[in-house]
Amino acid sequence: MMNNNFVPRWKLRLRRRRKKRLIRLLLFFLIFAVIIFILLQFKTVKNEPVEVKTPAVAGVRDEQTDRSSLKAVVENSLLETKGNYGVVIKNLKTGESYLINEHRVFDAASLYKLWVMAAVYNQIQSGKLNPDQVLSEDIAVLNKDFFIEPDKAELTDGAVTLTVDSALTQMITISHNYAALLLTKQIRLAKVEAFLKENGFKESKVGTSGALPKVTPFDIALFLEKLYKSELADQENSQKMIELLKNQKISDGLPDYLPDKQSSEPVAVAHKTGDIEGFKHDAGIVFTGKGDYIVVIMSESTSPAGAGERIALLSKAVFDYFNKK
């Protein structure tokens, strides 16, 4: 009698094969589903906007988060910039400030002349120098003393002869390089170095043996604040330095879009520019009827002309911000 439960071997093998195929098919679909899920997740993350948070820096108010804040004014002015910028803004009346890359080291360019000016006025104040004293030196000697190569020298022969007062004026108002070298040789580089140490400019270097002077936006802002408060010299000589800076003839930076002397509410800007091989700087004190403030903008880029326009636009934006309040 035949057993109804008997299954031939060939049918068992067929069933096992089908079962294995089904398992493989299920595994295939499972793996495929996982891959699709991962790809969809990656696409979602890629398309989501990324929020970049600016690191907290000294002097930045935590409540400055709206579009009208000083932080927003500065950062909006620097959008899509090509290069590196260091900025310090400080309202000398309210203390409100914003800083970005303030400790970044830049080539000082002609901003080092601020130190020379202050060191010279210290010697005038102490009686070691007289504003009418005549200084004179051969160009070739100055080039040699300050390690200026012939192919990089503005001048190679002749002499420069100026009074101390005239040298100060030309060094600051038209950024005359040989007036600066003449004064630096007179007071000696060591005096400028000592001036930096005595006044706490720890991030500034005068440059020796041919090295270029280095500085940070923080130190330049500190210099300007000390000058404003008559902490670098007595009140009389501090005011003379500020007046020199107000007479700056290179005005395509900070003052470019600000109200001029012919305006009903004129603005005075005591500032110094710096421009050398990819570096473009402007730093000063802006005097307004609603309060004075410091602006330091230093840049390193492949387009100094573009950086100059950016400096002027940022200066105008900061002016508008402080004067609308």
Coordinates of N, CA and C in Angstrom, one line a residue, residues 130-253:
N130 N 63.6 118.4 18.3 CA 62.9 119.7 18.1 C 62.2 119.6 16.8
P131 N 60.9 120.0 16.7 CA 60.2 120.0 15.4 C 60.9 120.7 14.3
D132 N 61.7 121.7 14.6 CA 62.4 122.5 13.5 C 63.8 121.9 13.2
Q133 N 64.2 120.9 13.9 CA 65.5 120.3 13.7 C 65.6 119.7 12.3
V134 N 66.7 120.0 11.5 CA 66.8 119.5 10.2 C 67.5 118.1 10.2
L135 N 66.9 117.2 9.4 CA 67.5 115.8 9.3 C 67.8 115.6 7.8
S136 N 69.0 115.0 7.6 CA 69.4 114.8 6.2 C 70.2 113.5 6.1
E137 N 70.0 112.7 5.0 CA 70.7 111.5 4.8 C 70.7 111.1 3.3
D138 N 71.7 110.5 2.9 CA 71.8 110.0 1.5 C 70.8 108.8 1.3
I139 N 70.1 108.8 0.2 CA 69.2 107.8 -0.2 C 69.9 106.4 -0.1
A140 N 71.1 106.3 -0.7 CA 71.8 105.1 -0.7 C 72.1 104.5 0.7
V141 N 72.4 105.4 1.6 CA 72.6 105.0 3.0 C 71.3 104.5 3.6
L142 N 70.2 105.2 3.4 CA 69.0 104.7 4.0 C 68.6 103.3 3.4
N143 N 68.8 103.2 2.1 CA 68.4 101.9 1.5 C 69.3 100.8 2.1
K144 N 70.6 101.0 2.3 CA 71.5 100.0 2.9 C 71.1 99.7 4.4
D145 N 70.9 100.8 5.1 CA 70.6 100.6 6.5 C 69.3 99.9 6.8
F146 N 68.3 100.0 5.9 CA 67.0 99.3 6.1 C 66.8 98.2 5.1
F147 N 67.9 97.7 4.6 CA 67.9 96.4 3.8 C 67.0 96.5 2.6
I148 N 67.0 97.6 1.9 CA 66.1 97.8 0.7 C 67.0 97.5 -0.5
E149 N 66.6 96.4 -1.3 CA 67.3 96.0 -2.5 C 67.1 97.1 -3.6
P150 N 68.2 97.3 -4.4 CA 68.1 98.3 -5.4 C 66.9 98.1 -6.4
D151 N 66.5 96.9 -6.7 CA 65.4 96.7 -7.6 C 64.0 97.0 -6.9
K152 N 64.0 97.1 -5.6 CA 62.8 97.4 -4.9 C 62.7 98.8 -4.3
A153 N 63.8 99.5 -4.5 CA 63.9 100.9 -3.9 C 63.1 101.9 -4.8
E154 N 62.4 102.8 -4.1 CA 61.7 103.8 -4.9 C 62.7 104.8 -5.4
L155 N 63.8 105.1 -4.6 CA 64.8 106.0 -5.0 C 66.2 105.3 -4.8
T156 N 67.2 105.6 -5.6 CA 68.5 105.0 -5.5 C 69.6 106.0 -5.3
D157 N 69.4 107.2 -5.6 CA 70.5 108.2 -5.4 C 69.9 109.6 -4.9
G158 N 70.8 110.5 -4.6 CA 70.4 111.8 -4.1 C 70.3 111.7 -2.6
A159 N 69.7 112.7 -2.0 CA 69.5 112.7 -0.5 C 68.2 113.2 -0.1
V160 N 67.8 113.0 1.1 CA 66.5 113.5 1.6 C 66.8 114.4 2.8
T161 N 66.3 115.6 2.7 CA 66.5 116.6 3.8 C 65.2 117.2 4.2
L162 N 64.8 117.0 5.4 CA 63.6 117.5 5.9 C 63.7 117.9 7.4
T163 N 62.9 118.9 7.8 CA 62.8 119.1 9.3 C 62.0 118.0 9.9
V164 N 62.1 117.8 11.2 CA 61.4 116.8 11.9 C 59.9 116.9 11.6
D165 N 59.4 118.2 11.7 CA 58.0 118.5 11.6 C 57.5 118.1 10.1
S166 N 58.3 118.5 9.1 CA 58.0 118.3 7.7 C 58.0 116.8 7.5
A167 N 59.0 116.1 8.0 CA 59.1 114.6 7.8 C 57.9 113.9 8.4
L168 N 57.4 114.4 9.6 CA 56.2 113.8 10.2 C 55.0 114.0 9.3
T169 N 54.9 115.2 8.8 CA 53.7 115.6 7.9 C 53.7 114.7 6.6
Q170 N 54.9 114.6 6.0 CA 55.0 113.8 4.7 C 54.8 112.3 5.0
M171 N 55.3 111.9 6.1 CA 55.2 110.4 6.4 C 53.8 110.0 6.6
I172 N 53.0 110.9 7.3 CA 51.6 110.5 7.6 C 50.6 110.9 6.5
T173 N 50.7 112.2 6.0 CA 49.7 112.6 5.1 C 49.8 112.1 3.6
I174 N 51.0 111.8 3.2 CA 51.2 111.3 1.8 C 52.0 109.9 1.9
S175 N 52.2 109.4 3.1 CA 52.9 108.2 3.3 C 54.2 108.1 2.7
H176 N 55.0 109.2 2.8 CA 56.3 109.3 2.2 C 57.3 108.3 2.9
N177 N 57.8 107.3 2.1 CA 58.6 106.2 2.7 C 59.9 106.7 3.2
Y178 N 60.6 107.6 2.5 CA 61.9 108.1 2.9 C 61.9 109.1 4.1
A179 N 60.7 109.8 4.2 CA 60.5 110.6 5.4 C 60.5 109.7 6.6
A180 N 59.8 108.5 6.5 CA 59.7 107.6 7.6 C 61.0 107.0 7.9
L181 N 61.8 106.6 6.9 CA 63.1 106.1 7.1 C 64.0 107.1 7.8
L182 N 63.9 108.3 7.4 CA 64.8 109.4 8.0 C 64.5 109.6 9.4
L183 N 63.2 109.6 9.8 CA 62.8 109.7 11.2 C 63.2 108.4 12.0
T184 N 63.0 107.3 11.4 CA 63.3 106.0 12.1 C 64.8 106.0 12.4
K185 N 65.6 106.4 11.4 CA 67.1 106.4 11.6 C 67.5 107.4 12.7
Q186 N 66.8 108.5 12.8 CA 67.1 109.5 13.8 C 66.8 109.0 15.2
I187 N 65.7 108.4 15.4 CA 65.3 107.9 16.8 C 65.8 106.5 17.0
R188 N 66.2 105.8 16.0 CA 66.6 104.4 16.0 C 65.5 103.4 16.2
L189 N 65.6 102.3 15.5 CA 64.6 101.3 15.4 C 64.3 100.7 16.8
A190 N 65.4 100.7 17.6 CA 65.3 100.1 19.0 C 64.3 101.0 19.8
K191 N 64.2 102.3 19.6 CA 63.2 103.1 20.3 C 61.8 102.8 19.9
V192 N 61.6 102.5 18.6 CA 60.3 102.1 18.1 C 59.9 100.8 18.8
E193 N 60.9 99.9 18.8 CA 60.6 98.6 19.5 C 60.3 98.7 20.9
A194 N 61.0 99.6 21.6 CA 60.7 99.9 23.0 C 59.3 100.5 23.2
F195 N 59.0 101.4 22.3 CA 57.6 102.0 22.3 C 56.5 101.0 22.3
L196 N 56.7 100.0 21.4 CA 55.7 98.9 21.3 C 55.6 98.1 22.6
K197 N 56.7 97.8 23.2 CA 56.7 97.0 24.4 C 56.1 97.8 25.6
E198 N 56.5 99.1 25.7 CA 56.0 99.9 26.8 C 54.5 100.1 26.8
N199 N 54.0 100.1 25.6 CA 52.5 100.4 25.5 C 51.7 99.1 25.3
G200 N 52.3 98.0 25.4 CA 51.5 96.7 25.4 C 51.0 96.2 24.0
F201 N 51.8 96.7 23.0 CA 51.4 96.2 21.6 C 52.2 94.9 21.4
K202 N 51.7 93.8 22.0 CA 52.4 92.5 22.0 C 52.3 91.8 20.7
E203 N 51.4 92.1 19.8 CA 51.3 91.4 18.5 C 51.9 92.1 17.4
S204 N 52.7 93.2 17.7 CA 53.3 94.0 16.6 C 54.8 93.8 16.6
K205 N 55.4 93.7 15.4 CA 56.8 93.5 15.2 C 57.4 94.6 14.3
V206 N 58.5 95.2 14.6 CA 59.0 96.3 13.8 C 59.7 95.7 12.5
G207 N 60.2 94.5 12.6 CA 60.9 94.0 11.5 C 62.3 94.4 11.5
T208 N 63.2 93.4 11.5 CA 64.7 93.7 11.5 C 65.4 92.9 10.4
S209 N 66.5 93.3 10.1 CA 67.4 92.6 9.1 C 66.6 92.3 7.8
G210 N 65.8 93.3 7.4 CA 65.1 93.1 6.1 C 63.7 92.5 6.2
A211 N 63.3 92.0 7.4 CA 62.0 91.5 7.6 C 61.0 92.6 7.6
L212 N 59.8 92.4 7.1 CA 58.8 93.4 7.1 C 58.1 93.6 8.4
P213 N 57.6 94.8 8.8 CA 56.9 94.9 10.0 C 55.6 94.1 10.0
K214 N 55.2 93.6 11.1 CA 53.9 92.8 11.2 C 53.0 93.4 12.3
V215 N 51.7 93.2 12.1 CA 50.8 93.8 13.0 C 49.4 93.1 13.0
T216 N 48.6 93.3 14.0 CA 47.3 92.7 14.0 C 46.3 93.8 14.1
P217 N 45.0 93.6 13.6 CA 44.0 94.6 13.8 C 43.8 95.0 15.2
F218 N 43.9 94.1 16.1 CA 43.7 94.3 17.5 C 44.7 95.4 18.0
D219 N 46.0 95.2 17.7 CA 47.0 96.1 18.1 C 46.8 97.5 17.6
I220 N 46.4 97.6 16.3 CA 46.2 98.9 15.7 C 45.0 99.6 16.3
A221 N 44.0 98.9 16.6 CA 42.8 99.4 17.3 C 43.2 99.9 18.7
L222 N 44.0 99.1 19.4 CA 44.5 99.5 20.7 C 45.3 100.8 20.6
F223 N 46.2 100.9 19.6 CA 47.0 102.1 19.4 C 46.1 103.3 19.3
L224 N 45.0 103.2 18.4 CA 44.1 104.3 18.2 C 43.3 104.7 19.4
E225 N 42.9 103.7 20.2 CA 42.2 104.1 21.4 C 43.1 104.7 22.4
K226 N 44.3 104.3 22.6 CA 45.3 104.9 23.5 C 45.6 106.4 23.0
L227 N 45.7 106.5 21.7 CA 45.9 107.9 21.2 C 44.8 108.8 21.5
Y228 N 43.6 108.3 21.3 CA 42.3 109.1 21.5 C 42.2 109.5 23.0
K229 N 42.7 108.6 23.9 CA 42.6 108.9 25.3 C 43.9 109.6 25.9
S230 N 44.8 110.0 25.0 CA 46.0 110.7 25.3 C 46.9 109.8 26.3
E231 N 46.9 108.5 25.9 CA 47.7 107.6 26.7 C 49.1 107.3 26.1
L232 N 49.3 107.8 24.9 CA 50.6 107.6 24.2 C 51.5 108.8 24.4
A233 N 51.0 109.9 24.7 CA 51.7 111.2 24.9 C 50.8 112.1 25.7
D234 N 51.3 113.3 26.0 CA 50.4 114.2 26.7 C 49.3 114.7 25.8
Q235 N 48.3 115.5 26.3 CA 47.2 115.9 25.5 C 47.5 116.7 24.3
E236 N 48.5 117.6 24.5 CA 48.9 118.5 23.4 C 49.5 117.7 22.3
N237 N 50.4 116.8 22.5 CA 51.1 116.1 21.5 C 50.1 115.0 20.9
S238 N 49.2 114.5 21.7 CA 48.2 113.5 21.2 C 47.3 114.2 20.2
Q239 N 46.9 115.5 20.5 CA 46.1 116.2 19.6 C 46.8 116.5 18.3
K240 N 48.1 116.8 18.4 CA 48.9 117.1 17.2 C 48.9 115.8 16.3
M241 N 49.1 114.7 16.9 CA 49.1 113.4 16.1 C 47.7 113.2 15.4
I242 N 46.7 113.5 16.2 CA 45.3 113.3 15.6 C 45.1 114.2 14.4
E243 N 45.5 115.5 14.6 CA 45.4 116.5 13.5 C 46.2 116.0 12.3
L244 N 47.4 115.5 12.5 CA 48.1 115.0 11.3 C 47.3 113.9 10.6
L245 N 46.8 113.0 11.4 CA 46.0 111.9 10.8 C 44.7 112.4 10.1
K246 N 44.2 113.5 10.6 CA 43.0 114.1 9.9 C 43.3 114.7 8.6
N247 N 44.6 115.1 8.4 CA 45.0 115.7 7.2 C 45.5 114.7 6.2
Q248 N 45.3 113.4 6.4 CA 45.6 112.4 5.4 C 45.1 112.7 4.0
K249 N 46.0 112.6 3.1 CA 45.6 113.0 1.7 C 45.1 111.8 0.9
I250 N 45.4 110.6 1.3 CA 45.0 109.4 0.7 C 43.6 109.0 1.3
S251 N 42.6 109.3 0.5 CA 41.2 109.3 1.1 C 40.3 108.4 0.4
D252 N 40.8 107.3 -0.3 CA 39.9 106.4 -1.0 C 39.5 105.2 -0.2
G253 N 39.7 105.3 1.1 CA 39.4 104.2 2.0 C 38.2 104.5 2.9

